[in-house]
PDB file of C-alpha atoms and ligand atoms in Angstrom:
ATOM      1  CA  MET A   1     -80.877  29.468 -51.384  1.00 47.00           C
ATOM      2  CA  THR A   2     -84.228  30.169 -49.880  1.00 50.00           C
ATOM      3  CA  ASP A   3     -85.199  32.844 -47.369  1.00 51.00           C
ATOM      4  CA  VAL A   4     -86.649  30.423 -44.978  1.00 60.00           C
ATOM      5  CA  SER A   5     -84.303  30.074 -42.156  1.00 66.00           C
ATOM      6  CA  THR A   6     -84.767  27.416 -39.442  1.00 67.00           C
ATOM      7  CA  ASP A   7     -82.303  29.181 -37.056  1.00 68.00           C
ATOM      8  CA  HIS A   8     -84.757  30.518 -34.750  1.00 74.00           C
ATOM      9  CA  LEU A   9     -86.685  27.328 -34.430  1.00 80.00           C
ATOM     10  CA  ILE A  10     -86.261  24.818 -31.405  1.00 82.00           C
ATOM     11  CA  GLY A  11     -87.740  21.484 -31.337  1.00 82.00           C
ATOM     12  CA  CYS A  12     -88.710  19.791 -28.001  1.00 85.00           C
ATOM     13  CA  PRO A  13     -86.572  16.558 -27.875  1.00 78.00           C
ATOM     14  CA  GLN A  14     -89.377  15.041 -25.845  1.00 81.00           C
ATOM     15  CA  CYS A  15     -92.647  15.647 -27.732  1.00 87.00           C
ATOM     16  CA  ASP A  16     -91.527  17.313 -31.049  1.00 85.00           C
ATOM     17  CA  ALA A  17     -93.269  20.585 -30.432  1.00 85.00           C
ATOM     18  CA  VAL A  18     -91.567  23.332 -32.426  1.00 85.00           C
ATOM     19  CA  TYR A  19     -91.115  26.815 -30.978  1.00 83.00           C
ATOM     20  CA  SER A  20     -89.524  29.979 -32.266  1.00 81.00           C
ATOM     21  CA  VAL A  21     -86.744  31.049 -30.100  1.00 77.00           C
ATOM     22  CA  THR A  22     -86.605  34.492 -28.466  1.00 71.00           C
ATOM     23  CA  GLN A  23     -83.415  35.541 -26.734  1.00 67.00           C
ATOM     24  CA  THR A  24     -83.116  33.997 -23.271  1.00 63.00           C
ATOM     25  CA  GLN A  25     -81.145  35.817 -20.687  1.00 64.00           C
ATOM     26  CA  ALA A  26     -78.912  34.027 -18.377  1.00 63.00           C
ATOM     27  CA  GLY A  27     -80.900  32.792 -15.413  1.00 67.00           C
ATOM     28  CA  GLN A  28     -84.136  32.500 -17.521  1.00 73.00           C
ATOM     29  CA  GLN A  29     -85.481  29.220 -18.717  1.00 79.00           C
ATOM     30  CA  ALA A  30     -87.663  28.237 -21.657  1.00 83.00           C
ATOM     31  CA  ASN A  31     -89.799  25.151 -21.096  1.00 84.00           C
ATOM     32  CA  CYS A  32     -91.907  23.196 -23.504  1.00 87.00           C
ATOM     33  CA  THR A  33     -95.628  24.374 -22.940  1.00 87.00           C
ATOM     34  CA  ARG A  34     -96.869  21.013 -23.982  1.00 86.00           C
ATOM     35  CA  CYS A  35     -94.685  18.627 -21.994  1.00 88.00           C
ATOM     36  CA  GLY A  36     -92.722  20.787 -19.614  1.00 84.00           C
ATOM     37  CA  HIS A  37     -89.361  19.643 -20.892  1.00 83.00           C
ATOM     38  CA  ARG A  38     -86.683  22.240 -20.332  1.00 80.00           C
ATOM     39  CA  LEU A  39     -85.448  23.660 -23.693  1.00 80.00           C
ATOM     40  CA  ILE A  40     -83.153  26.424 -22.836  1.00 81.00           C
ATOM     41  CA  ALA A  41     -81.630  27.387 -19.547  1.00 76.00           C
ATOM     42  CA  PRO A  42     -78.443  29.448 -20.005  1.00 70.00           C
ATOM     43  CA  ARG A  43     -76.719  30.361 -16.818  1.00 67.00           C
ATOM     44  CA  SER A  44     -73.735  32.648 -16.480  1.00 63.00           C
ATOM     45  CA  LYS A  45     -70.579  31.092 -15.100  1.00 71.00           C
ATOM     46  CA  ALA A  46     -72.170  27.658 -16.167  1.00 74.00           C
ATOM     47  CA  GLY A  47     -69.460  27.007 -18.718  1.00 78.00           C
ATOM     48  CA  MET A  48     -66.610  27.132 -16.172  1.00 81.00           C
ATOM     49  CA  GLN A  49     -68.417  24.966 -13.649  1.00 82.00           C
ATOM     50  CA  ILE A  50     -69.118  22.416 -16.370  1.00 85.00           C
ATOM     51  CA  ILE A  51     -65.391  22.418 -17.412  1.00 87.00           C
ATOM     52  CA  MET A  52     -64.282  21.922 -13.716  1.00 87.00           C
ATOM     53  CA  LEU A  53     -67.021  19.108 -13.359  1.00 88.00           C
ATOM     54  CA  ASN A  54     -65.750  17.436 -16.511  1.00 89.00           C
ATOM     55  CA  ILE A  55     -62.063  17.522 -15.299  1.00 91.00           C
ATOM     56  CA  THR A  56     -63.152  16.136 -11.915  1.00 91.00           C
ATOM     57  CA  ILE A  57     -65.164  13.416 -13.757  1.00 89.00           C
ATOM     58  CA  ALA A  58     -62.289  12.492 -15.836  1.00 90.00           C
ATOM     59  CA  VAL A  59     -59.999  11.978 -12.837  1.00 91.00           C
ATOM     60  CA  LEU A  60     -62.476  10.041 -10.969  1.00 89.00           C
ATOM     61  CA  VAL A  61     -63.232   7.593 -13.811  1.00 87.00           C
ATOM     62  CA  VAL A  62     -59.426   6.922 -14.146  1.00 88.00           C
ATOM     63  CA  ALA A  63     -59.041   6.517 -10.278  1.00 89.00           C
ATOM     64  CA  ALA A  64     -62.182   4.458  -9.889  1.00 85.00           C
ATOM     65  CA  ALA A  65     -60.799   2.016 -12.618  1.00 84.00           C
ATOM     66  CA  VAL A  66     -57.407   1.353 -10.916  1.00 85.00           C
ATOM     67  CA  PHE A  67     -58.137   1.733  -7.260  1.00 87.00           C
ATOM     68  CA  PRO A  68     -59.533  -1.322  -5.487  1.00 85.00           C
ATOM     69  CA  PHE A  69     -63.382  -1.542  -6.043  1.00 81.00           C
ATOM     70  CA  LEU A  70     -64.045  -4.143  -3.225  1.00 78.00           C
ATOM     71  CA  THR A  71     -62.331  -6.424  -0.987  1.00 81.00           C
ATOM     72  CA  ILE A  72     -63.873  -9.807  -0.324  1.00 78.00           C
ATOM     73  CA  SER A  73     -62.790 -11.935   2.835  1.00 80.00           C
ATOM     74  CA  ALA A  74     -63.697 -15.506   3.378  1.00 77.00           C
ATOM     75  CA  ALA A  75     -62.292 -18.087   5.510  1.00 76.00           C
ATOM     76  CA  GLY A  76     -59.367 -15.838   6.545  1.00 78.00           C
ATOM     77  CA  LEU A  77     -58.413 -15.061   2.959  1.00 79.00           C
ATOM     78  CA  SER A  78     -58.952 -11.679   1.562  1.00 77.00           C
ATOM     79  CA  ASN A  79     -58.619 -10.439  -1.950  1.00 78.00           C
ATOM     80  CA  SER A  80     -59.277  -6.971  -3.299  1.00 80.00           C
ATOM     81  CA  VAL A  81     -59.796  -6.204  -6.978  1.00 79.00           C
ATOM     82  CA  SER A  82     -60.098  -3.195  -9.175  1.00 82.00           C
ATOM     83  CA  ILE A  83     -62.346  -2.687 -12.054  1.00 77.00           C
ATOM     84  CA  LEU A  84     -59.653  -2.993 -14.579  1.00 77.00           C
ATOM     85  CA  GLN A  85     -58.408  -6.188 -12.996  1.00 78.00           C
ATOM     86  CA  ALA A  86     -61.874  -7.552 -12.907  1.00 75.00           C
ATOM     87  CA  ALA A  87     -62.290  -6.697 -16.706  1.00 73.00           C
ATOM     88  CA  LEU A  88     -58.977  -8.235 -17.559  1.00 73.00           C
ATOM     89  CA  ALA A  89     -59.840 -11.331 -15.646  1.00 73.00           C
ATOM     90  CA  PHE A  90     -61.923 -12.569 -18.510  1.00 68.00           C
ATOM     91  CA  SER A  91     -58.955 -13.278 -20.649  1.00 67.00           C
ATOM     92  CA  ASP A  92     -60.001 -16.287 -22.691  1.00 72.00           C
ATOM     93  CA  GLY A  93     -62.025 -16.910 -25.667  1.00 73.00           C
ATOM     94  CA  ILE A  94     -65.217 -15.078 -26.315  1.00 77.00           C
ATOM     95  CA  LEU A  95     -65.147 -13.660 -22.871  1.00 75.00           C
ATOM     96  CA  VAL A  96     -62.388 -11.246 -23.978  1.00 77.00           C
ATOM     97  CA  LEU A  97     -65.152  -9.422 -25.986  1.00 79.00           C
ATOM     98  CA  LEU A  98     -67.359  -9.288 -22.907  1.00 77.00           C
ATOM     99  CA  ALA A  99     -64.474  -7.982 -20.879  1.00 77.00           C
ATOM    100  CA  LEU A 100     -63.604  -5.220 -23.581  1.00 77.00           C
ATOM    101  CA  ALA A 101     -67.248  -4.173 -23.818  1.00 79.00           C
ATOM    102  CA  THR A 102     -67.571  -3.941 -20.004  1.00 76.00           C
ATOM    103  CA  ALA A 103     -64.500  -1.838 -19.860  1.00 76.00           C
ATOM    104  CA  ALA A 104     -65.650   0.227 -22.654  1.00 77.00           C
ATOM    105  CA  LEU A 105     -69.024   0.942 -21.164  1.00 78.00           C
ATOM    106  CA  ILE A 106     -67.846   1.801 -17.758  1.00 78.00           C
ATOM    107  CA  ILE A 107     -64.507   3.493 -18.365  1.00 81.00           C
ATOM    108  CA  PHE A 108     -63.658   4.438 -21.897  1.00 84.00           C
ATOM    109  CA  ILE A 109     -66.970   5.830 -23.129  1.00 85.00           C
ATOM    110  CA  PRO A 110     -67.426   8.130 -20.041  1.00 85.00           C
ATOM    111  CA  LEU A 111     -63.851   9.235 -20.448  1.00 88.00           C
ATOM    112  CA  LEU A 112     -64.199   9.848 -24.078  1.00 90.00           C
ATOM    113  CA  ARG A 113     -67.391  11.924 -23.357  1.00 89.00           C
ATOM    114  CA  VAL A 114     -65.657  13.975 -20.928  1.00 89.00           C
ATOM    115  CA  LEU A 115     -62.813  14.758 -23.256  1.00 91.00           C
ATOM    116  CA  LEU A 116     -65.036  15.426 -26.158  1.00 91.00           C
ATOM    117  CA  SER A 117     -67.055  17.935 -24.017  1.00 89.00           C
ATOM    118  CA  LEU A 118     -63.951  19.610 -22.886  1.00 90.00           C
ATOM    119  CA  TYR A 119     -62.700  19.941 -26.382  1.00 90.00           C
ATOM    120  CA  VAL A 120     -65.883  21.555 -27.479  1.00 89.00           C
ATOM    121  CA  LEU A 121     -66.486  23.662 -24.272  1.00 87.00           C
ATOM    122  CA  ILE A 122     -63.192  25.203 -23.489  1.00 87.00           C
ATOM    123  CA  PRO A 123     -63.024  27.435 -26.593  1.00 84.00           C
ATOM    124  CA  VAL A 124     -66.634  28.340 -26.320  1.00 80.00           C
ATOM    125  CA  VAL A 125     -66.254  29.336 -22.563  1.00 80.00           C
ATOM    126  CA  PHE A 126     -63.152  31.360 -23.036  1.00 80.00           C
ATOM    127  CA  ASP A 127     -64.716  33.269 -26.200  1.00 76.00           C
ATOM    128  CA  ARG A 128     -62.370  31.570 -28.596  1.00 79.00           C
ATOM    129  CA  PRO A 129     -63.247  30.335 -32.074  1.00 81.00           C
ATOM    130  CA  PRO A 130     -64.528  26.803 -31.708  1.00 81.00           C
ATOM    131  CA  ALA A 131     -62.147  23.892 -32.055  1.00 82.00           C
ATOM    132  CA  ARG A 132     -61.850  22.155 -35.294  1.00 84.00           C
ATOM    133  CA  GLY A 133     -64.741  19.701 -35.675  1.00 86.00           C
ATOM    134  CA  ALA A 134     -66.367  20.973 -32.656  1.00 87.00           C
ATOM    135  CA  ALA A 135     -69.901  20.421 -33.773  1.00 87.00           C
ATOM    136  CA  ARG A 136     -69.102  16.795 -34.790  1.00 89.00           C
ATOM    137  CA  ALA A 137     -67.347  16.234 -31.546  1.00 90.00           C
ATOM    138  CA  PHE A 138     -70.307  17.497 -29.554  1.00 89.00           C
ATOM    139  CA  ARG A 139     -72.829  15.529 -31.610  1.00 89.00           C
ATOM    140  CA  LEU A 140     -70.589  12.371 -30.918  1.00 90.00           C
ATOM    141  CA  SER A 141     -70.504  13.174 -27.302  1.00 88.00           C
ATOM    142  CA  GLU A 142     -74.343  13.434 -27.137  1.00 86.00           C
ATOM    143  CA  ALA A 143     -74.708  10.313 -29.029  1.00 87.00           C
ATOM    144  CA  LEU A 144     -72.531   8.439 -26.641  1.00 85.00           C
ATOM    145  CA  ARG A 145     -74.739   9.576 -23.738  1.00 81.00           C
ATOM    146  CA  PRO A 146     -76.888   6.472 -23.445  1.00 75.00           C
ATOM    147  CA  TRP A 147     -73.891   4.299 -23.597  1.00 73.00           C
ATOM    148  CA  SER A 148     -72.006   5.946 -20.745  1.00 71.00           C
ATOM    149  CA  MET A 149     -72.720   3.473 -17.908  1.00 70.00           C
ATOM    150  CA  ALA A 150     -70.331   4.158 -15.091  1.00 67.00           C
ATOM    151  CA  GLU A 151     -73.127   5.080 -12.681  1.00 64.00           C
ATOM    152  CA  ILE A 152     -75.357   2.281 -13.723  1.00 70.00           C
ATOM    153  CA  PHE A 153     -72.558  -0.196 -13.051  1.00 70.00           C
ATOM    154  CA  ALA A 154     -72.002   1.181  -9.692  1.00 68.00           C
ATOM    155  CA  ILE A 155     -75.541   0.768  -8.758  1.00 70.00           C
ATOM    156  CA  GLY A 156     -75.675  -2.752 -10.217  1.00 73.00           C
ATOM    157  CA  CYS A 157     -72.589  -3.819  -8.279  1.00 72.00           C
ATOM    158  CA  ALA A 158     -74.071  -2.430  -4.983  1.00 71.00           C
ATOM    159  CA  VAL A 159     -77.302  -4.470  -5.556  1.00 73.00           C
ATOM    160  CA  ALA A 160     -75.332  -7.561  -6.432  1.00 72.00           C
ATOM    161  CA  LEU A 161     -73.049  -7.325  -3.534  1.00 70.00           C
ATOM    162  CA  VAL A 162     -75.936  -7.332  -0.944  1.00 72.00           C
ATOM    163  CA  LYS A 163     -76.490 -10.932  -2.084  1.00 72.00           C
ATOM    164  CA  VAL A 164     -72.843 -11.864  -1.690  1.00 71.00           C
ATOM    165  CA  THR A 165     -72.646 -10.568   1.978  1.00 71.00           C
ATOM    166  CA  ASP A 166     -74.194 -13.726   3.177  1.00 73.00           C
ATOM    167  CA  LEU A 167     -71.308 -15.845   1.737  1.00 75.00           C
ATOM    168  CA  ALA A 168     -68.329 -13.680   2.292  1.00 75.00           C
ATOM    169  CA  ASP A 169     -67.394 -10.497   4.202  1.00 78.00           C
ATOM    170  CA  VAL A 170     -67.461  -7.699   1.558  1.00 78.00           C
ATOM    171  CA  GLN A 171     -65.817  -4.470   2.009  1.00 80.00           C
ATOM    172  CA  PHE A 172     -66.120  -1.481  -0.470  1.00 81.00           C
ATOM    173  CA  GLY A 173     -62.748  -0.045  -1.660  1.00 84.00           C
ATOM    174  CA  PRO A 174     -62.066   3.575  -2.450  1.00 87.00           C
ATOM    175  CA  ALA A 175     -63.269   2.929  -6.002  1.00 85.00           C
ATOM    176  CA  PHE A 176     -66.701   2.060  -4.985  1.00 84.00           C
ATOM    177  CA  TRP A 177     -67.110   5.426  -3.336  1.00 86.00           C
ATOM    178  CA  MET A 178     -65.666   7.213  -6.315  1.00 86.00           C
ATOM    179  CA  PHE A 179     -68.387   5.560  -8.419  1.00 82.00           C
ATOM    180  CA  THR A 180     -70.990   6.636  -6.011  1.00 82.00           C
ATOM    181  CA  VAL A 181     -69.540  10.183  -6.226  1.00 86.00           C
ATOM    182  CA  LEU A 182     -69.608   9.946 -10.022  1.00 83.00           C
ATOM    183  CA  VAL A 183     -73.316   9.100 -10.109  1.00 80.00           C
ATOM    184  CA  PHE A 184     -73.950  12.620  -8.732  1.00 83.00           C
ATOM    185  CA  LEU A 185     -71.540  14.306 -10.662  1.00 85.00           C
ATOM    186  CA  VAL A 186     -72.707  13.077 -14.036  1.00 82.00           C
ATOM    187  CA  VAL A 187     -76.185  13.937 -13.328  1.00 80.00           C
ATOM    188  CA  LEU A 188     -75.247  17.558 -12.258  1.00 82.00           C
ATOM    189  CA  GLN A 189     -73.055  17.945 -15.342  1.00 82.00           C
ATOM    190  CA  ASP A 190     -75.930  16.757 -17.409  1.00 79.00           C
ATOM    191  CA  THR A 191     -78.329  19.325 -15.723  1.00 78.00           C
ATOM    192  CA  PHE A 192     -75.841  22.203 -15.933  1.00 78.00           C
ATOM    193  CA  LEU A 193     -75.218  21.709 -19.603  1.00 81.00           C
ATOM    194  CA  CYS A 194     -77.513  23.851 -21.717  1.00 79.00           C
ATOM    195  CA  ARG A 195     -77.187  22.089 -25.097  1.00 81.00           C
ATOM    196  CA  TRP A 196     -78.899  24.801 -26.903  1.00 79.00           C
ATOM    197  CA  SER A 197     -76.394  27.335 -25.721  1.00 80.00           C
ATOM    198  CA  VAL A 198     -73.582  25.243 -26.804  1.00 83.00           C
ATOM    199  CA  TRP A 199     -75.094  24.687 -30.327  1.00 81.00           C
ATOM    200  CA  ASN A 200     -75.883  28.336 -30.394  1.00 78.00           C
ATOM    201  CA  SER A 201     -72.437  29.567 -29.868  1.00 79.00           C
ATOM    202  CA  LEU A 202     -71.008  26.909 -32.193  1.00 80.00           C
ATOM    203  CA  ASP A 203     -73.402  28.255 -34.834  1.00 75.00           C
ATOM    204  CA  LYS A 204     -72.766  31.867 -34.241  1.00 68.00           C
ATOM    205  CA  SER A 205     -69.090  31.632 -34.729  1.00 63.00           C
ATOM    206  CA  LYS A 206     -69.537  29.580 -37.879  1.00 56.00           C
ATOM    207  CA  ALA A 207     -71.423  32.433 -39.652  1.00 46.00           C
TER     208      ALA A 207
HETATM  209 ZN1   ZN B   1     -92.289  19.061 -25.200  1.00 96.62          ZN
END
């Protein structure tokens, strides 16, 4: 064992500048002086808000998958379809893989991230010892971040539908609006979550 401890060091994920951490009070922020990236922003009560946000996101993702996403009417016929139905529609050959990948990106990965965050955050927020494997769970949740595409999907659909409106009468179902709300909630949750604070509290209780 060496005496050199890296515990007080924080690296900027944007530009790799390394800083030594001084204790940051709730409400204060630490930004990278080179690129301005926000490094630390602990907020009191943030934990509870993030937990509530995560629960809301989980409910919305499930609801958005099963409620009708859109209704298309043409020549007197109308048909409404949910995301889950749409994904399952590709049921033959290689398209099954595509359907599974689509469903994973827009439903299962966002849901898994929410559940992992809750698993990590609930004990931390309630001042309990961290859950088993919490660090690994948090790392996985962070690694999945770029693959969680519910919001991008919603935006993509909206753009695609603008083109279809010439051919048929398209109406957005409740699931579309749920995805729209999800876009904002996911961004909000991402902004609220101070990753440094989470790692710090997982670390502290390990020692
Ligand atoms: Zn930086």
